[in-house]
XYZ file of C-alpha atoms in Angstrom:
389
model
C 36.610 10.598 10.922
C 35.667 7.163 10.156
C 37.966 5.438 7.627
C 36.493 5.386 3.933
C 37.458 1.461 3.230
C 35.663 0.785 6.738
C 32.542 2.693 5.606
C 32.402 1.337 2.458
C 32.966 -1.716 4.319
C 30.199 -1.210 6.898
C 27.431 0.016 3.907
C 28.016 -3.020 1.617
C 27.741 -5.007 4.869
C 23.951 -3.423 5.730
C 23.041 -3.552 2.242
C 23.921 -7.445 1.481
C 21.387 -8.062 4.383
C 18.973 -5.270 2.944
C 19.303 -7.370 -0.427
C 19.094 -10.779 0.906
C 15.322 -10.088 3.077
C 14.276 -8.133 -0.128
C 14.645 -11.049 -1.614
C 13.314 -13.302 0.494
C 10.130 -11.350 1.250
C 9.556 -11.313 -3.279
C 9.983 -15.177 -3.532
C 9.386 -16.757 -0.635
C 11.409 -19.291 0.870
C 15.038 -20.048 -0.495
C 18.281 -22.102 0.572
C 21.421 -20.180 0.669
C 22.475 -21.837 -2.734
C 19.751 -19.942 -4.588
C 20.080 -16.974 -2.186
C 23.992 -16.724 -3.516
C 22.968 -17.656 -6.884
C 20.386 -14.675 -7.372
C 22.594 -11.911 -5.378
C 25.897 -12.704 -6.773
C 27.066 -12.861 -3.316
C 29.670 -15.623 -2.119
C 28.421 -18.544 -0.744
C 30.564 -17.489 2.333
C 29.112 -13.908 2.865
C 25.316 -15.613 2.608
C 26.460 -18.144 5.501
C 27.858 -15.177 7.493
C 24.377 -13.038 6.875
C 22.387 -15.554 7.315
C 23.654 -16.597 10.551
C 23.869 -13.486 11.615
C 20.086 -12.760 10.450
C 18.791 -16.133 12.193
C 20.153 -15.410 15.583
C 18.156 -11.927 15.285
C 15.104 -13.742 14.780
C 14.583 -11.863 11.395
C 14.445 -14.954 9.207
C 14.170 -18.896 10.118
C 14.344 -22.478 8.854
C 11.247 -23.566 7.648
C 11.914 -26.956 5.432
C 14.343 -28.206 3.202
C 14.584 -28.778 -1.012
C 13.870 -32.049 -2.080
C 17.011 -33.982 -2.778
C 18.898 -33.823 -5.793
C 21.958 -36.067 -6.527
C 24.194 -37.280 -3.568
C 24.211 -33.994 -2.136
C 22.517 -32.772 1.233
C 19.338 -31.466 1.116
C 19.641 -27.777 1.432
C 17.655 -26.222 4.027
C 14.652 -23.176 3.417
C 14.523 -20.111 4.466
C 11.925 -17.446 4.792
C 11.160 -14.548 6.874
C 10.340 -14.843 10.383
C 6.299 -14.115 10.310
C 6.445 -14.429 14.514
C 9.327 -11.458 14.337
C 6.492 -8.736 15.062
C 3.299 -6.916 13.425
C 2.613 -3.761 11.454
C -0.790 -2.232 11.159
C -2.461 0.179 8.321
C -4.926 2.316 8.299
C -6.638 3.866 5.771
C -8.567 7.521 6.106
C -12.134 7.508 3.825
C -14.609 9.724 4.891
C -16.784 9.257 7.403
C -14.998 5.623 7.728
C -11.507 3.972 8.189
C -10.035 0.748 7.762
C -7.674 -1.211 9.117
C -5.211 -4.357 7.931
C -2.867 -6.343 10.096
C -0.071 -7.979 8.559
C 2.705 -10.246 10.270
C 6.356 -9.400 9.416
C 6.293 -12.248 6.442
C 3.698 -9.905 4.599
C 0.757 -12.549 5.638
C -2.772 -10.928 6.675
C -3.830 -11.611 10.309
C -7.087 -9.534 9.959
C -8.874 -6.710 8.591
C -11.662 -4.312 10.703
C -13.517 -0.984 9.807
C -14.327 1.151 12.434
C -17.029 4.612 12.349
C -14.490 7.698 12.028
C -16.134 10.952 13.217
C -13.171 12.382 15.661
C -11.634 16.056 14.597
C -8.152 16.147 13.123
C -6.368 16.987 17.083
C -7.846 13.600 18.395
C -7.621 11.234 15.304
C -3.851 9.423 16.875
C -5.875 8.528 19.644
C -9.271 7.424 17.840
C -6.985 4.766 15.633
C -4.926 3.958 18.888
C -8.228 3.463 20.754
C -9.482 1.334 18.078
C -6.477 -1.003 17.586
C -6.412 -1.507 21.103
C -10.325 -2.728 20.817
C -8.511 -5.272 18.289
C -5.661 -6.703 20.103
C -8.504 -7.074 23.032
C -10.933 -8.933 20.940
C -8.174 -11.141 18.667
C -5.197 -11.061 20.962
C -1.935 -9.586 20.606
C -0.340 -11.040 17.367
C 3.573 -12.211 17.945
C 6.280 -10.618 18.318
C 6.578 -6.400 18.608
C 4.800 -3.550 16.857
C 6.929 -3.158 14.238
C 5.100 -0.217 12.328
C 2.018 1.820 11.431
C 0.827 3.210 8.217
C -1.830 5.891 7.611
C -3.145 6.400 4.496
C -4.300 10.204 4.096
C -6.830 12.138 1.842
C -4.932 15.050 0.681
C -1.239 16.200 0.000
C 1.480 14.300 2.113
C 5.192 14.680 2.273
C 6.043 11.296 3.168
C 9.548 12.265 4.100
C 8.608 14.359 6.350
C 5.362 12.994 7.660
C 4.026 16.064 7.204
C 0.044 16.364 5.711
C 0.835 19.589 4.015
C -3.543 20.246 3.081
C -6.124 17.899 3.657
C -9.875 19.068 2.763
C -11.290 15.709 4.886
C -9.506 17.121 7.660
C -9.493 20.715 7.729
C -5.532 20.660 8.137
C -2.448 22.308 6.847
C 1.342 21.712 7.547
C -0.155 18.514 10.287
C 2.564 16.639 11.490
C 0.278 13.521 11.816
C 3.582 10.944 11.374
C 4.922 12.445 14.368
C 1.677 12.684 16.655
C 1.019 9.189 15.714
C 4.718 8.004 16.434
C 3.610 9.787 19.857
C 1.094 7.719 20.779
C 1.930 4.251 19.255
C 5.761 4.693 20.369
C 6.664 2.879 17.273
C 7.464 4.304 13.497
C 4.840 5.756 11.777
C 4.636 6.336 7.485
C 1.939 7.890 6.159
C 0.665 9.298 2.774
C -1.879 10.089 0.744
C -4.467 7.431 0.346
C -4.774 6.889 -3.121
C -0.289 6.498 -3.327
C -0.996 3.709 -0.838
C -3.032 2.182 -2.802
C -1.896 1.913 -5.890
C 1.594 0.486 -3.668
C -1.060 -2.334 -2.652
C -1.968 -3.041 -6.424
C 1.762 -2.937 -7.825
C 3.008 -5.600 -4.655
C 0.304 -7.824 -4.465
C -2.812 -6.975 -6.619
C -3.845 -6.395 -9.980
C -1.077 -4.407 -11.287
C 1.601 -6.559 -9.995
C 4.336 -6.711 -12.424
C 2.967 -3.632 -14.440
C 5.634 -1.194 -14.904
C 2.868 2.024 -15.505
C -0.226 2.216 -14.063
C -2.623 4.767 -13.341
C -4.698 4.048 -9.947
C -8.200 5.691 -9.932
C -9.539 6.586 -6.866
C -13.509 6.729 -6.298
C -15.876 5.839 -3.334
C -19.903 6.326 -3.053
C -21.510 7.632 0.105
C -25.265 7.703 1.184
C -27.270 10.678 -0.433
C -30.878 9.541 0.630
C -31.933 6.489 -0.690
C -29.409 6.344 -3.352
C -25.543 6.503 -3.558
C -23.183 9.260 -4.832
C -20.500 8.365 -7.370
C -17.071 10.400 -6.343
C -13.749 10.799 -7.929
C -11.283 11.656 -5.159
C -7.833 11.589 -6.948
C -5.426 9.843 -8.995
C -2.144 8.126 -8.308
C 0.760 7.600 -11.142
C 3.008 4.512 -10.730
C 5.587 5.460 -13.421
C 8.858 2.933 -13.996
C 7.997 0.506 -11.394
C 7.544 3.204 -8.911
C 5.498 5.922 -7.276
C 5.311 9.117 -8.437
C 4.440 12.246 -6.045
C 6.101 15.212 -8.013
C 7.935 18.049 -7.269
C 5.487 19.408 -4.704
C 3.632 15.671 -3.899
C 0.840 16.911 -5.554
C 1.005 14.277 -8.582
C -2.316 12.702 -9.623
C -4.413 15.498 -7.526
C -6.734 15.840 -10.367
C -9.358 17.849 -9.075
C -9.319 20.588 -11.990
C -10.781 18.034 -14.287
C -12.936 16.635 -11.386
C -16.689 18.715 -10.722
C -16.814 19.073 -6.744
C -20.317 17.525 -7.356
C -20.698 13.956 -7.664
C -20.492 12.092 -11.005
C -24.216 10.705 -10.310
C -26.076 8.626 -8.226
C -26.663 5.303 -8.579
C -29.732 3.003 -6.579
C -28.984 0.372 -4.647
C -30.006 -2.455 -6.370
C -27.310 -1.155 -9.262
C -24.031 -0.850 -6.637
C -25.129 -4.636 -6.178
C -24.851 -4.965 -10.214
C -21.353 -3.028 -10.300
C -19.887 -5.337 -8.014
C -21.500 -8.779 -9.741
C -18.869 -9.753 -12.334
C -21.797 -11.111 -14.666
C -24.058 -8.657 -13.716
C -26.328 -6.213 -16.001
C -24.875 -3.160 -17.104
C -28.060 -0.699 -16.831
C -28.600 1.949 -19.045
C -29.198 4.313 -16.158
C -25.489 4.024 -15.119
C -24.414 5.193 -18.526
C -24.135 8.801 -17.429
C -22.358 8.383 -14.453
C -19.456 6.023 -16.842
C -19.600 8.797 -19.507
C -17.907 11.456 -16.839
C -15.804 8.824 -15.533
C -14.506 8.340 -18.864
C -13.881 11.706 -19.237
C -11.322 12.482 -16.731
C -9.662 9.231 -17.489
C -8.883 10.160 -21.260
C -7.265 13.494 -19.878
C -5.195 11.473 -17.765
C -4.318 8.791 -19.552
C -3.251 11.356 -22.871
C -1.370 13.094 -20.590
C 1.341 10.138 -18.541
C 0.253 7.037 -21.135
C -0.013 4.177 -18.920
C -0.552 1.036 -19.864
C -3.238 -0.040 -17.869
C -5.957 1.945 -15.288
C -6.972 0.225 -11.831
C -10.365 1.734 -10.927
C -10.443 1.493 -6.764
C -11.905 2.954 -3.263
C -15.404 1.666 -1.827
C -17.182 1.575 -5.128
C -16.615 -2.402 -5.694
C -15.977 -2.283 -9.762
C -15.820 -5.790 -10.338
C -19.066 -5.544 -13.370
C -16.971 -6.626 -16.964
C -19.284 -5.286 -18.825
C -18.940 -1.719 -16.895
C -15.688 -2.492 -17.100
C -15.574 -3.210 -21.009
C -17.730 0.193 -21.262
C -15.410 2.252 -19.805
C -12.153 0.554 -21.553
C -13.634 0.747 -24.935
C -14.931 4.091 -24.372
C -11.701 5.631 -22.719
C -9.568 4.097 -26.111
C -11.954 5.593 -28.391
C -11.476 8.945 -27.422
C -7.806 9.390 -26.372
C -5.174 10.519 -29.154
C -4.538 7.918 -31.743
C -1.347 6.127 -31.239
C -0.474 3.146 -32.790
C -0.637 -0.129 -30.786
C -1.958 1.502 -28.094
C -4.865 -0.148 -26.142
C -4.957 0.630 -22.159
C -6.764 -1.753 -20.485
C -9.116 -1.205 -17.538
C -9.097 -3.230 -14.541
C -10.527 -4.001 -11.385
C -8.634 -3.007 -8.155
C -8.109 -6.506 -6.284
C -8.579 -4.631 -2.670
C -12.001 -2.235 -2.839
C -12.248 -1.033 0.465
C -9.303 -1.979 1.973
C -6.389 -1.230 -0.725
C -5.491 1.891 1.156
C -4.439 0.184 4.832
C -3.097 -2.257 2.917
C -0.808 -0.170 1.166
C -0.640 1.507 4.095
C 0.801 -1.859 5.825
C 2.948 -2.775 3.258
C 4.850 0.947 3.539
C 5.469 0.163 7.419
C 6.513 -3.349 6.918
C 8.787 -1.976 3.940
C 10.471 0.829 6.665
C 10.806 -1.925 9.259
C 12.900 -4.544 7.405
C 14.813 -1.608 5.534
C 18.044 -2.528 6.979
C 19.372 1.151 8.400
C 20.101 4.382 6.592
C 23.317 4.265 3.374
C 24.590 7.378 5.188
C 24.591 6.666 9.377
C 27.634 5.237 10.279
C 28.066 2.664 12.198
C 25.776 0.782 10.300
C 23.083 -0.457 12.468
C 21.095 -2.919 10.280
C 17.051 -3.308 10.782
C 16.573 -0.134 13.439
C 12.955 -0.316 13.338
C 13.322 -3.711 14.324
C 16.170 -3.808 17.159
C 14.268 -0.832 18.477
C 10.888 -2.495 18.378
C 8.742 -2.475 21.772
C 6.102 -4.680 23.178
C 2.261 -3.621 22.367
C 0.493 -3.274 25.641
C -3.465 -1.906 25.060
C -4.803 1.096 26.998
């Protein structure tokens, strides 16, 4: 048995270096001063980690701090975007979408591709179609360090297990490890609308919101007009995601009708996504059940403010201002309350970017509190070169 001072040892060791890229990947570049300053680490152990984190090509020098005093300049560091890739994939419909992201978090492209395989050939219809990718763009630097799948229906992420998904006529689906197959790199998945609302609380427009409520809802063709659907709900509760007990959190369908809220015409999805745009009195019956299931929702977890998202590009303030005022005026009276309704900052894309930012998350998580010896960044030592076909 492994001595308990040298495993205590060995886990503050992996997570100093698991605190130090957190950090770095938040704020951006820093010197090792400020790196020491905002970890409470010795100026000692961040020269040791950082050494030790440049010569595995996780992060690099990229400037130095304008001079102050008589001192030396001190130099910047960031994360090594050239380290490797992650992809993310979101699952809507008839339609999926994809989002490439370097390991620094920076987008190196987006693509939507048609979607019509069955559930025992969708690993190979995304492989097939990041392959397309690379072919067109080129391989981006460094190794695949991840994918993330976004997933309409109930996910245990832990597992990687779809436990029921309605799109995909699927129960107990081990699509994390089928995928992990045929990419030969990690794989997290979950359900869509969880990776979405990850995308908003990182990097869109609930970023720095401690309790959210994401709400999911895309339109499809139905003739010559569109259909208005709610497809779920996701709770971000105390800065983080909440599945529940059986990861079924947010699956709201009880309060949603199986039909459509309404349709809309064309020429009023172009007026929904105009931020000056009309708000047409036609539309009013599709917000009014809209607003409905929010105020259930939103009386029963009190957020503070609702993200509406999916393909249905909400951008209109007025329909916006409709459905804020509307939601507040009929939810239980509490003082100083006032939930405010926003736009998701993604649309069609928040799920593979979610998606993206869960793989990139697994790949810099510097190795498991529990394995022993600590093998910091797994993902990433174990990374291998993306060859198409």
């Amino acid at each position: 048995m492994r001595p308990l001072i040298k495993a205590n040892q060995l886990s503050a060791a992996v997570n100093n270096r698991r605190l130090i890229v957190q950090l770095l990947r938040q704020e951006g570049a820093m010197s090792r001063r400020q790196l020491a300053a905002r970890t409470g680490l010795q100026s000692s152990t961040v020269t040791y980690i950082v050494r030790d984190l440049t010569e595995q090509g996780i992060i690099r020098a990229v400037g130095k701090l304008p001079k102050a005093g008589a001192g030396k300049r001190q130099v910047l560091l960031e994360i090594n975007p050239e380290l490797g890739w992650v992809a993310g994939v979101g699952l809507e419909g008839d339609w999926a979408s994809l989002v490439f992201l370097d390991a620094a978090g920076g987008v190196i492209d987006r693509d939507r591709f048609a979607l019509r395989e069955p559930a025992d050939l969708l690993p190979w219809a995304i492989r097939t179609r990041v392959d397309n990718w690379v072919t067109r763009h080129g391989r981006p630097a460094g190794k695949l360090l991840g994918v993330g799948v976004g997933v309409p229906g109930i996910v245990d992420p832990g597992q990687g297990m779809v436990l029921r998904s309605t799109r995909f006529k699927a129960q107990d689906w081990p699509l994390a490890k089928l995928m992990q197959q045929v990419f030969e790199a990690p794989v997290e998945i979950d359900n869509d609308s969880n990776f979405a609302a990850l995308a908003e609380a990182r990097l869109g427009s609930a970023a720095g919101v401690s309790n959210f409520l994401y709400f999911l809802m895309n339109v499809s063709e139905e003739g010559k007009a569109y259909a208005v659907h709610g497809l779920g709900s996701s709770l971000f509760l105390d800065s983080k995601l909440y599945r529940g007990s059986h990861y079924s959190a947010g699956e709201i369908d009880t309060l949603i009708e199986k039909a459509p809220y309404g349709t809309v015409a064309a020429e009023h999805l172009l007026l929904i996504a105009r931020p000056e745009g009309e708000l047409p009195r036609e539309l009013e019956p599709v917000l009014e059940r809209i607003v409905d299931t929010l105020v259930a929702v939103v009386d029963l977890v009190d957020p503070a403010v609702v993200l509406l998202g999916g393909n249905l590009c909400v951008s209109n303030r007025r329909m916006l201002r409709f459905i804020e005022e509307e939601m507040n005026r009929r939810v239980v009276r509490v003082p100083g309350r006032q939930v405010a309704v926003r736009s998701s900052a993604f649309i069609d894309y928040g799920v593979s970017m979610g998606a993206a930012v869960a793989a990139l998350d697994a790949a810099l998580h510097a190795g498991s509190d529990e394995a022993f010896p600590a093998e910091a960044f797994p993902a990433i030592l174990n990374a291998q070169p993306y060859s198409p076909g």
